[in-house]
Coordinates of C-alpha atoms in Angstrom, one line a residue:
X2 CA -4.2 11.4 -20.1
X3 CA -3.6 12.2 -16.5
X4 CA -2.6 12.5 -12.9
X5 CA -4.9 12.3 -10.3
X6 CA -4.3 12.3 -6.5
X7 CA -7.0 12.8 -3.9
X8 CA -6.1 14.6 -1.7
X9 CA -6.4 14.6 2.4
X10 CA -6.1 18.3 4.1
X11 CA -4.8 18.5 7.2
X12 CA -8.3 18.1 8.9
X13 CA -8.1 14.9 8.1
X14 CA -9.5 13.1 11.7
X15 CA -7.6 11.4 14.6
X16 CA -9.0 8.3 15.6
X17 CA -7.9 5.8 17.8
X18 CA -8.2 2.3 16.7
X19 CA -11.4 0.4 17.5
X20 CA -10.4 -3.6 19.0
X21 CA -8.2 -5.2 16.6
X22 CA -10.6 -7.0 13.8
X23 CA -13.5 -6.4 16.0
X24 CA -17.0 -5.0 15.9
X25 CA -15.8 -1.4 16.2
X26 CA -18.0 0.5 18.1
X27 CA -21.1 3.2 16.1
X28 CA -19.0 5.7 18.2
X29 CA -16.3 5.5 16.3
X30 CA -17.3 7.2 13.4
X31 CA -18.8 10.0 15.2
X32 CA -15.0 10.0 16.8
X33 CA -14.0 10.4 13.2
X34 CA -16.2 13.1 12.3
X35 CA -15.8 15.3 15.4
X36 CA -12.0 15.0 15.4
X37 CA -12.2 17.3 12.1
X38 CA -15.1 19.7 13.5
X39 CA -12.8 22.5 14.3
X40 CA -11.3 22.7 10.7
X41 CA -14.9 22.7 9.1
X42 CA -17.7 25.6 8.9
X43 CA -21.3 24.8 9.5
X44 CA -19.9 21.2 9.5
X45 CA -22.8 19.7 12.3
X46 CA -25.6 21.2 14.4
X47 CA -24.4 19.4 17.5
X48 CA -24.9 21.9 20.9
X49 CA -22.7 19.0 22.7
X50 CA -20.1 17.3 21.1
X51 CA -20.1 14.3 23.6
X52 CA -23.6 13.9 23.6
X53 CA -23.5 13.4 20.0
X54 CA -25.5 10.0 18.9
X55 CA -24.2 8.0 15.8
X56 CA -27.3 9.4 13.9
X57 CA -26.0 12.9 14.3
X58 CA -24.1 12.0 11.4
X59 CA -26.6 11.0 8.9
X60 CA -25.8 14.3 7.4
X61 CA -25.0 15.2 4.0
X62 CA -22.2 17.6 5.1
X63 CA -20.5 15.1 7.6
X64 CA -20.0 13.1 4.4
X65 CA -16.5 14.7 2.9
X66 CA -15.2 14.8 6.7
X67 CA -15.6 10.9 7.1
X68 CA -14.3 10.1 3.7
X69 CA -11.4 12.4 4.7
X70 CA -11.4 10.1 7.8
X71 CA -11.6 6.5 5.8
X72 CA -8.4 7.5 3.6
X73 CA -6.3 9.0 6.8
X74 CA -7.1 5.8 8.2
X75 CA -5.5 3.9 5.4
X76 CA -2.5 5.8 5.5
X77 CA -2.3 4.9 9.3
X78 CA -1.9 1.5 8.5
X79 CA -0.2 1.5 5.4
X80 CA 2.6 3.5 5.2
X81 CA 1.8 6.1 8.4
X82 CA 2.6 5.7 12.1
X83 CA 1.2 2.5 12.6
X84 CA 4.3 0.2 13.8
X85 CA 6.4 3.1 12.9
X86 CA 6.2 2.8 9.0
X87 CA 3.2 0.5 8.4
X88 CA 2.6 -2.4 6.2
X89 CA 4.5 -1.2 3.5
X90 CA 8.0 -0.9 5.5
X91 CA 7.2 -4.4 7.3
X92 CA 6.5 -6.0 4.0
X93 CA 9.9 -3.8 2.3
X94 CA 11.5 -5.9 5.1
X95 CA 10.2 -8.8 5.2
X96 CA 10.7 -9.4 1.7
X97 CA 13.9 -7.6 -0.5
X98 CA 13.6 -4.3 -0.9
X99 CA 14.8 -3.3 2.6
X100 CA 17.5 -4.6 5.2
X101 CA 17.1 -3.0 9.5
X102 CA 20.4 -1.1 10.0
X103 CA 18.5 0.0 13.5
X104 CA 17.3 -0.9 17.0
X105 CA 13.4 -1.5 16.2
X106 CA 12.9 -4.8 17.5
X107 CA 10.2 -6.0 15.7
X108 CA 11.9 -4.4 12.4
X109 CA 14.6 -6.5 13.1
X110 CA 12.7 -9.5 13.3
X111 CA 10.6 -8.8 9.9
X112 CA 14.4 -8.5 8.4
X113 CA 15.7 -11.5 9.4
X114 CA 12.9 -13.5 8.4
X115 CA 10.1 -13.9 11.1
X116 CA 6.8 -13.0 11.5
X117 CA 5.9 -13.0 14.9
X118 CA 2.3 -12.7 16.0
X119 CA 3.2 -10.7 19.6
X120 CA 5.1 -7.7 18.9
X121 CA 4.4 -4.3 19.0
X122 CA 4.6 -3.7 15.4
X123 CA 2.4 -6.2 14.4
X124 CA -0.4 -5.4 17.2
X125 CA -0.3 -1.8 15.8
X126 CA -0.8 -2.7 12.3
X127 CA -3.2 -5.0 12.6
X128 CA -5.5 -2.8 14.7
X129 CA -5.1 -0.2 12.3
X130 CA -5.8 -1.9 9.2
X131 CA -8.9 -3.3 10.7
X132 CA -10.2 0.4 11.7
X133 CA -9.1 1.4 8.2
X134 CA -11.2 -1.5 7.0
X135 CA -14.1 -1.1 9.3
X136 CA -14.6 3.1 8.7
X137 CA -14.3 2.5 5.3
X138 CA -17.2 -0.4 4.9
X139 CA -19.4 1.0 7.4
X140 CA -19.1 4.2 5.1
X141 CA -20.3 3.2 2.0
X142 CA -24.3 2.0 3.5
X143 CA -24.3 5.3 5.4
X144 CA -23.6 7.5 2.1
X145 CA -26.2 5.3 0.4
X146 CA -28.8 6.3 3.6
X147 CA -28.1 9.9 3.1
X148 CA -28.5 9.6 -0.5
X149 CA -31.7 8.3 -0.2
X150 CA -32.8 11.8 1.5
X151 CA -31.1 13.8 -1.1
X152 CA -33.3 12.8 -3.8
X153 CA -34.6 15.6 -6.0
X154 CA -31.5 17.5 -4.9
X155 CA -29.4 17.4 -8.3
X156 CA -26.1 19.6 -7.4
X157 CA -26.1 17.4 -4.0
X158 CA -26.9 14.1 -5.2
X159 CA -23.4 15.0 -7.6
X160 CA -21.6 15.6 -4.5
X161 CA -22.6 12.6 -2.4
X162 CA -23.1 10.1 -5.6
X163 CA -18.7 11.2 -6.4
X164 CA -18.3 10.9 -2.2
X165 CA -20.0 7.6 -2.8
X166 CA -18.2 6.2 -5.7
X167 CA -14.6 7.2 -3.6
X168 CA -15.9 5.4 -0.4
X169 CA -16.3 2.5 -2.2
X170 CA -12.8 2.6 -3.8
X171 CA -11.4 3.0 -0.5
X172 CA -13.3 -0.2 1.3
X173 CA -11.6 -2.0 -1.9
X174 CA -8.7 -0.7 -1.1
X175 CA -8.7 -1.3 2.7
X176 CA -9.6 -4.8 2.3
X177 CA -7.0 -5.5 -0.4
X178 CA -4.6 -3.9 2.0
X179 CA -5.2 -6.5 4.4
X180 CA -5.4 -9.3 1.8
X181 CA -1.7 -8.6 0.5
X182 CA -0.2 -8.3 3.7
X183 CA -2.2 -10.7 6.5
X184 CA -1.8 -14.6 6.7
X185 CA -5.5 -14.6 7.7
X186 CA -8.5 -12.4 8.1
X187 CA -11.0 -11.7 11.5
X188 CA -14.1 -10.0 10.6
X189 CA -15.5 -7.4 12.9
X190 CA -15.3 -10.1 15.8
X191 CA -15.7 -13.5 14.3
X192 CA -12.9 -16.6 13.8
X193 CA -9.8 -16.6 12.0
X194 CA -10.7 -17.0 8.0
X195 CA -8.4 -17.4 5.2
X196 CA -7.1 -14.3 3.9
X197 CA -8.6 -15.0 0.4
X198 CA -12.1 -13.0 2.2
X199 CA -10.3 -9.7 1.9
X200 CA -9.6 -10.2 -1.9
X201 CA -13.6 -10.9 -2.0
X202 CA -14.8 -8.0 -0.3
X203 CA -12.5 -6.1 -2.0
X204 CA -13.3 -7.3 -5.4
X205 CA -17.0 -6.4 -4.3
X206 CA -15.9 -3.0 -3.0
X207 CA -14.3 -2.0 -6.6
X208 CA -17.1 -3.7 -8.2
X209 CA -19.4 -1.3 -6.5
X210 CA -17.2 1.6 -7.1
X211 CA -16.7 1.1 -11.4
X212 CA -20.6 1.1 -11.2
X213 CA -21.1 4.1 -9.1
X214 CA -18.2 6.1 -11.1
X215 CA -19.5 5.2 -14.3
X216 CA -23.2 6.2 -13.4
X217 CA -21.4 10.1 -12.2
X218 CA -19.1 9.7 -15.1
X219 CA -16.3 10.0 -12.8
X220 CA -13.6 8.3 -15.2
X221 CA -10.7 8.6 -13.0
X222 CA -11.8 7.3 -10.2
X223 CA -13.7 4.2 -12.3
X224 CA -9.9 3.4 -13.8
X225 CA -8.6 3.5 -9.9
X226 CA -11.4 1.0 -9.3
X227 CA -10.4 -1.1 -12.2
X228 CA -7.1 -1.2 -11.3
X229 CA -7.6 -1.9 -7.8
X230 CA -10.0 -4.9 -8.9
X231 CA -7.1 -6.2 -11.4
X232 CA -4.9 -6.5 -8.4
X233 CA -7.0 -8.1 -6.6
X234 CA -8.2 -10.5 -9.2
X235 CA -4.4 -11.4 -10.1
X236 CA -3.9 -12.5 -6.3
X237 CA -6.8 -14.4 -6.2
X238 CA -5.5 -16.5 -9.4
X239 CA -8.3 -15.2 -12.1
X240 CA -5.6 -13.8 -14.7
X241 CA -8.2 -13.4 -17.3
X242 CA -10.7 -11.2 -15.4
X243 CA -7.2 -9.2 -14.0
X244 CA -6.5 -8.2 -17.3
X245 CA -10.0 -7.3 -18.5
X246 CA -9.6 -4.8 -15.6
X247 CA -5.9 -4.2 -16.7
X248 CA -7.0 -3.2 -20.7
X249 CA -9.2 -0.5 -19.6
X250 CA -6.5 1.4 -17.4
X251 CA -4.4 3.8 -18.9
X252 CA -0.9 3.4 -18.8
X253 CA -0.5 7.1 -17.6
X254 CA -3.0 6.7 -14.2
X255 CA -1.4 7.5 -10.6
X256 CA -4.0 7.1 -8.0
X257 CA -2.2 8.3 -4.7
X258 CA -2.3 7.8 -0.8
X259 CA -1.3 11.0 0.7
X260 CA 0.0 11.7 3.2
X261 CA -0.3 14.6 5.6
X262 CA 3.9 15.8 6.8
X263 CA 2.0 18.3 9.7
X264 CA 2.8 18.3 13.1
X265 CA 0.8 17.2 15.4
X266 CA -0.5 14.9 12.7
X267 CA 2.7 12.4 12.9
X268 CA 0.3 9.2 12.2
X269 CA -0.3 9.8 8.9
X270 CA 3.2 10.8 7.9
X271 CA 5.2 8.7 5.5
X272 CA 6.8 6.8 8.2
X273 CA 9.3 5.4 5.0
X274 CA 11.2 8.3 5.3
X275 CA 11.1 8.9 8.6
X276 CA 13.0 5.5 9.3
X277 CA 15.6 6.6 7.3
X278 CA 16.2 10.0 8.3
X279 CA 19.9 10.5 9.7
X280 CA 18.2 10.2 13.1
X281 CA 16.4 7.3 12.8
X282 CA 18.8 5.3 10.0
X283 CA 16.4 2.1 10.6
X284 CA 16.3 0.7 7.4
X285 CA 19.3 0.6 4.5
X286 CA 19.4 -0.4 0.5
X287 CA 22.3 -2.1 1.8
X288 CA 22.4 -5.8 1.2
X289 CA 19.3 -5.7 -1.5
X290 CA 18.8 -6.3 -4.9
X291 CA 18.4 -2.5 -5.0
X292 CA 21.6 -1.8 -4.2
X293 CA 22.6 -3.3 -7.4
X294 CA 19.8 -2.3 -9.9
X295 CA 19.1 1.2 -8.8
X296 CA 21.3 4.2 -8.9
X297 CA 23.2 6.1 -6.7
X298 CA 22.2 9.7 -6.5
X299 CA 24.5 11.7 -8.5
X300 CA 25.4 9.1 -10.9
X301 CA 23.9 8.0 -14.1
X302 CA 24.6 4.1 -13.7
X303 CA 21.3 2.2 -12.7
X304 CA 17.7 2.2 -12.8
X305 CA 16.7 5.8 -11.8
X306 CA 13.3 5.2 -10.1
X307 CA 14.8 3.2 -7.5
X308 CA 17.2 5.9 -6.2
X309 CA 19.6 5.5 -3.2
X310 CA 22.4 7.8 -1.7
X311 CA 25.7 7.1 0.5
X312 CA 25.0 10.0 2.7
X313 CA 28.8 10.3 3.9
X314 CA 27.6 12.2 7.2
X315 CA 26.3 8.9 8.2
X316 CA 27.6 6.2 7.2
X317 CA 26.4 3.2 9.3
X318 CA 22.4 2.4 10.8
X319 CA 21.7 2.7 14.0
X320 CA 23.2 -0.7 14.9
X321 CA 26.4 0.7 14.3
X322 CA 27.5 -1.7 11.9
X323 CA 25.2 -2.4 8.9
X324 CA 26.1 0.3 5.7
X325 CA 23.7 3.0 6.1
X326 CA 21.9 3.5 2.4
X327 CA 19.2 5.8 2.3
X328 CA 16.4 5.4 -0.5
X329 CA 15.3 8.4 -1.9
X330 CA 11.9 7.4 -3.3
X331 CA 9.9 9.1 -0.3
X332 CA 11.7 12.2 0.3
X333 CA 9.3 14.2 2.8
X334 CA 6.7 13.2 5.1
X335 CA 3.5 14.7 3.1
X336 CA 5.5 12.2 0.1
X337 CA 2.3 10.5 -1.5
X338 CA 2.5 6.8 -2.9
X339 CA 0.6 5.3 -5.5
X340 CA -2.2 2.9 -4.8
X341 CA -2.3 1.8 -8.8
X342 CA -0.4 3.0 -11.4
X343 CA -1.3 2.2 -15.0
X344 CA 2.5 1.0 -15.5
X345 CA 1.5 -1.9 -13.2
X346 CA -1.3 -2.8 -15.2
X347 CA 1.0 -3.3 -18.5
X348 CA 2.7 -5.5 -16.0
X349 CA 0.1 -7.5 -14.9
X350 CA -1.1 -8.4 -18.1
X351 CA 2.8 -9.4 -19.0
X352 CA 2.6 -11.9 -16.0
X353 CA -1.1 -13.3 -17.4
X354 CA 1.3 -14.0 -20.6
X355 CA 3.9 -15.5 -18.5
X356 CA 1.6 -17.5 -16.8
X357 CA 0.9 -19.1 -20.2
X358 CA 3.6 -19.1 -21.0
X359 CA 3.9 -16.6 -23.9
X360 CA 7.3 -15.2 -22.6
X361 CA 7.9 -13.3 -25.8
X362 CA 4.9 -11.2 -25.4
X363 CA 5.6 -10.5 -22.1
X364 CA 9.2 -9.6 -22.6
X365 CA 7.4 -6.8 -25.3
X366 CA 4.9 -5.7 -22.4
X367 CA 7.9 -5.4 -20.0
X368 CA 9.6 -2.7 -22.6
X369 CA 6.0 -1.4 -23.5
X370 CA 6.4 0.1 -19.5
X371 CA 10.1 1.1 -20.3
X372 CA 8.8 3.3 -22.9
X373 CA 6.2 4.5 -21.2
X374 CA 9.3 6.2 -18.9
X375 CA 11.2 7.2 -21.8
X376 CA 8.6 9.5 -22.7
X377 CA 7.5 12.6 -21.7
X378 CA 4.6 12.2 -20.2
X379 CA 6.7 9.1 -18.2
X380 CA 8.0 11.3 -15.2
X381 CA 11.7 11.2 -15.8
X382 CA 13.6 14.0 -16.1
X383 CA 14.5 14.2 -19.6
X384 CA 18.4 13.2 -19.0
X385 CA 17.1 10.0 -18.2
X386 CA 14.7 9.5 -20.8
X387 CA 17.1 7.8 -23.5
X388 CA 17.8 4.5 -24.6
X389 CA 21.5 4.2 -22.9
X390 CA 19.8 5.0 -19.5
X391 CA 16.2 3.4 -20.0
X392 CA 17.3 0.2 -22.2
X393 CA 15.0 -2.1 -23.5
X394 CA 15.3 -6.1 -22.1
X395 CA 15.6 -9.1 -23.8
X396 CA 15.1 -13.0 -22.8
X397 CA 15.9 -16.0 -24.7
X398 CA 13.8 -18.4 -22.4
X399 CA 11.3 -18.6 -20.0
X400 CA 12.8 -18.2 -17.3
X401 CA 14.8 -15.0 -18.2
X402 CA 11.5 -13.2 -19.2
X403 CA 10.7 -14.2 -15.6
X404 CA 13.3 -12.9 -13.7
X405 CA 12.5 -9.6 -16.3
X406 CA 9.4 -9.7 -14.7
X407 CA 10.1 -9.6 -11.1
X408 CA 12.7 -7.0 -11.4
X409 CA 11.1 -5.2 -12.9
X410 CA 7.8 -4.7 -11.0
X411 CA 10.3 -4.6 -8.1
X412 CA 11.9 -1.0 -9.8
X413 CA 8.3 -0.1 -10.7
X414 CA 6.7 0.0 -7.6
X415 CA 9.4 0.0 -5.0
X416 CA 8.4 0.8 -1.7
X417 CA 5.0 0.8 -2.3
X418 CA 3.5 -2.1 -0.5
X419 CA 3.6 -4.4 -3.5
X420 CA 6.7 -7.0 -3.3
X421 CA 4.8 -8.8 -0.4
X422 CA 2.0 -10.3 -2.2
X423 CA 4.2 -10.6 -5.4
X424 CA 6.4 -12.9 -3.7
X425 CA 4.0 -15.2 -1.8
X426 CA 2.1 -15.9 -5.5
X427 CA 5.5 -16.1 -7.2
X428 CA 6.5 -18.5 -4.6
X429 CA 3.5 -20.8 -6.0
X430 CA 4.1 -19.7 -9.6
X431 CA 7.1 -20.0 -11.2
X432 CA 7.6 -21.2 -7.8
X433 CA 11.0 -19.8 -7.5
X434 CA 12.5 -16.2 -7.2
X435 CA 16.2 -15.9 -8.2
X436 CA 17.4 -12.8 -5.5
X437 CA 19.3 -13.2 -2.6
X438 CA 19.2 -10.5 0.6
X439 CA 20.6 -9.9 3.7
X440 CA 19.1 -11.5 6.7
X441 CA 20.7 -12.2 10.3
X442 CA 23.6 -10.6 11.4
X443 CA 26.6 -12.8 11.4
X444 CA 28.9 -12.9 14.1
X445 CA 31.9 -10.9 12.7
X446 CA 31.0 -7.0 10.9
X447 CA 28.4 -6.9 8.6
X448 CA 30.7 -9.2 5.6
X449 CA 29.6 -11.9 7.7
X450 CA 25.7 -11.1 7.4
X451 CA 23.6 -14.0 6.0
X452 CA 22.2 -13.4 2.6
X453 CA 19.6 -16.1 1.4
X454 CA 17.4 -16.5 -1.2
X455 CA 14.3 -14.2 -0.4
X456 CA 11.6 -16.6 -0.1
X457 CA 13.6 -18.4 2.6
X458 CA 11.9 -16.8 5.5
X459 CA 11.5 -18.8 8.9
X460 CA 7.9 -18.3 8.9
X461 CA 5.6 -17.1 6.2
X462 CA 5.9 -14.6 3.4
X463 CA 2.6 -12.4 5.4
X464 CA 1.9 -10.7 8.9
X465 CA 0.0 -12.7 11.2
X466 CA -3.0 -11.7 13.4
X467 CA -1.5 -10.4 16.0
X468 CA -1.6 -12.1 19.7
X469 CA -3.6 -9.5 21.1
X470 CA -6.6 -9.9 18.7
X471 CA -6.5 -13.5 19.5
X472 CA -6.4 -13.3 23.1
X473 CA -9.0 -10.8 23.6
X474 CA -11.6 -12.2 20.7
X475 CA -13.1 -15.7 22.1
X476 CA -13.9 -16.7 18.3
X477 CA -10.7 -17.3 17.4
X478 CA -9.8 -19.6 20.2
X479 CA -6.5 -18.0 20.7

């Protein structure tokens, strides 16, 4: 019974993004490395800096620093600086859980529907995603070299065979990053690829990473692996291995991202809230399903994990019209978000049972969760740990347990960079998705705003490769 988070200090490196899905270059890493040097004692024996050669770092104490490096990357691109609130706000509006109340263009457009291949936002993302992917890959056979020279070594081999096991849980997670959110895949240079070879290499990644935390008995971090291998599995369509993975998670794990709220270090802030400071009100509950199930702040009506407030200083976004409501999930800029959650696992395995269509079962798996926050140990506070404001649900077909299940993964894991994938496979199976959110602006105030079923989007329920990978990479003919 736990929490765990790993946690990123604020020498956490600075790297700037290699070519977008390209072969990034052996300097990078060193750029990695010696972007933390001044925060780390003893860290290299390097007289000159920029003279430094790529085997400089075949070091066992230049192992923590790029690991540090590999998860600061991820945050980049997921919820960080990249495109000014990374994957997770584009898919947040892309999808239902968000609406643009602002002036960010290319927010804008992920709001009302499009998924454009030549804006800033997505050029960002997808350059950051691939460095996240690419440090963290390129990682995991460079641990394994300075292993190899550690041998006979027992309180270091510990330390590198645990920086080992994390590397490879962070490769899987960088790759099923880019699996959940991308229409297709480049790798390190070569052709477009359907997206499925993320979900590969990150089901090898977390492979890797069960057996390397198992061998240093590293249970935490082997139940992070499992869980990030059950997600992947359940987008790839093998429901029985997903919850083979799903059984042996707790239901009390949190495995976090986190986030650094420093300045100076503003790229791997939880760009989430930042968009919806009063300053920057980009992005509103307004016009989502949220609005309705969550609560507002101060009230006891609604589902408290997905908590909103009516801020009456500021009242309207940034394009002076839309309703300016402001989530209150991510409340600071060092806010951490889960990469699994044991919850999510009891929720996976109700969708296997859905998927067979044993809705009863699943309808008992959806209140197993509830309970789960009604108890102590299910981070509530304790006002909101009853009965009359947790209920247990209830279906009488099919089709309600369903809906039950997309609402309430939606509460689970709002704004955390899962309603993206979930609605691309539920648009497949069920093959519908009953909720309705704003998208264009109408002509009159925001009463005449278009709402539309969710998975009516004018081009595809992911981010494409953006323009500037495929102009500037001759193998994917763009």
């Amino acid at each position: 019974m736990f929490k765990f988070r790993v946690i990123q200090g604020p020498d956490a490196p600075k790297a700037s993004a290699a070519r977008c899905g390209g072969a990034a270059p052996a300097a990078l890493l060193i750029a990695v490395a010696l972007a933390v040097l001044p925060a780390c004692d003893s860290f290299l024996d390097i007289s000159s800096p920029a003279l430094a050669e790529d085997m400089d770092l075949e070091n066992p104490t230049a192992m923590i620093s790029l690991l540090r490096g590999t998860q600061g990357d991820f945050v980049h691109a997921a919820a960080g600086e990249a495109g000014q609130g990374g994957l997770y706000l584009a898919g947040a509006l892309l999808t239902d859980e968000l609406v643009h109340s602002g002036v960010w263009r290319g927010h804008r457009s992920f709001s009302d529907g499009f998924s454009r291949d030549d804006t800033r936002q997505v050029a960002e993302m997808w350059a950051a995603a691939s460095q996240a992917r690419w440090t963290a890959e390129n990682l995991v056979p460079r641990m394994q070299r300075v292993m190899q020279t550690a041998t006979g070594e027992d309180e270091l081999e510990e330390t590198l065979g645990n920086q080992l096991a994390a590397a490879m849980l962070w490769a899987g997670f960088a790759n099923r990053l880019m699996g959940d959110n991308f229409c297709q895949a480049v790798i390190d240079g070569g052709g477009l690829q359907d997206n499925r070879i993320f979900y590969e290499r990150a089901e090898t990644h977390f492979t890797a990473a069960i057996a390397q935390a198992t061998a240093m008995g590293r249970d935490t971090l082997r139940q992070a692996a499992q869980a990030g291998r059950a997600q992947t599995r359940m987008m790839m369509g093998d429901w029985a291995g997903a919850v083979a993975d799903a059984n042996d998670v707790e239901t009390l794990l949190e495995f976090y991202q986190t986030h650094g709220g420093w300045t100076g270090r503003e790229r791997e802030w939880n760009w989430i809230l930042r968009s919806v400071l009063f300053a920057n009100a980009e992005v509103t509950v307004w016009g989502t399903p949220f609005e309705m199930w969550g609560r507002v702040v101060g009230t006891t009506a609604g589902d408290p994990r997905a908590q909103y407030d009516k801020p009456g200083s500021v009242t309207e976004g940034r394009d002076g019209r839309r309703p300016f409501f402001r989530q209150r999930k991510h409340t600071a800029t060092a806010g951490n978000i889960a990469v699994v959650r044991g919850t999510e696992m009891r929720l996976i395995e109700a969708e296997a049972l859905l998927v067979q269509g044993n809705w009863p079962d699943a309808v008992a798996k959806i209140n197993e969760v509830r309970a789960f926050r009604r108890s102590a140990a299910g981070g509530l506070v304790a006002a909101d740990r009853t009965l009359a404001r947790m209920p247990n649900v209830s279906a009488t077909t099919a089709e309600q347990a369903w809906e039950l299940l997309m609402r309430e993964r939606g509460i689970e894991l709002w704004l955390e960079g899962r309603r993206l994938p979930d609605m691309r496979r539920w648009s497949q199976s069920p093959g519908a998705v009953p909720f309705e959110v704003v998208r264009q602006a109408g002509s009159g105030d925001e009463t005449t705003d278009a709402r539309r079923n969710v998975l009516d989007v004018q081009d595809a329920l992911c981010i494409p490769v953006s323009s500037q990978e495929k102009r500037t990479n001759p193998n994917t003919n763009g």
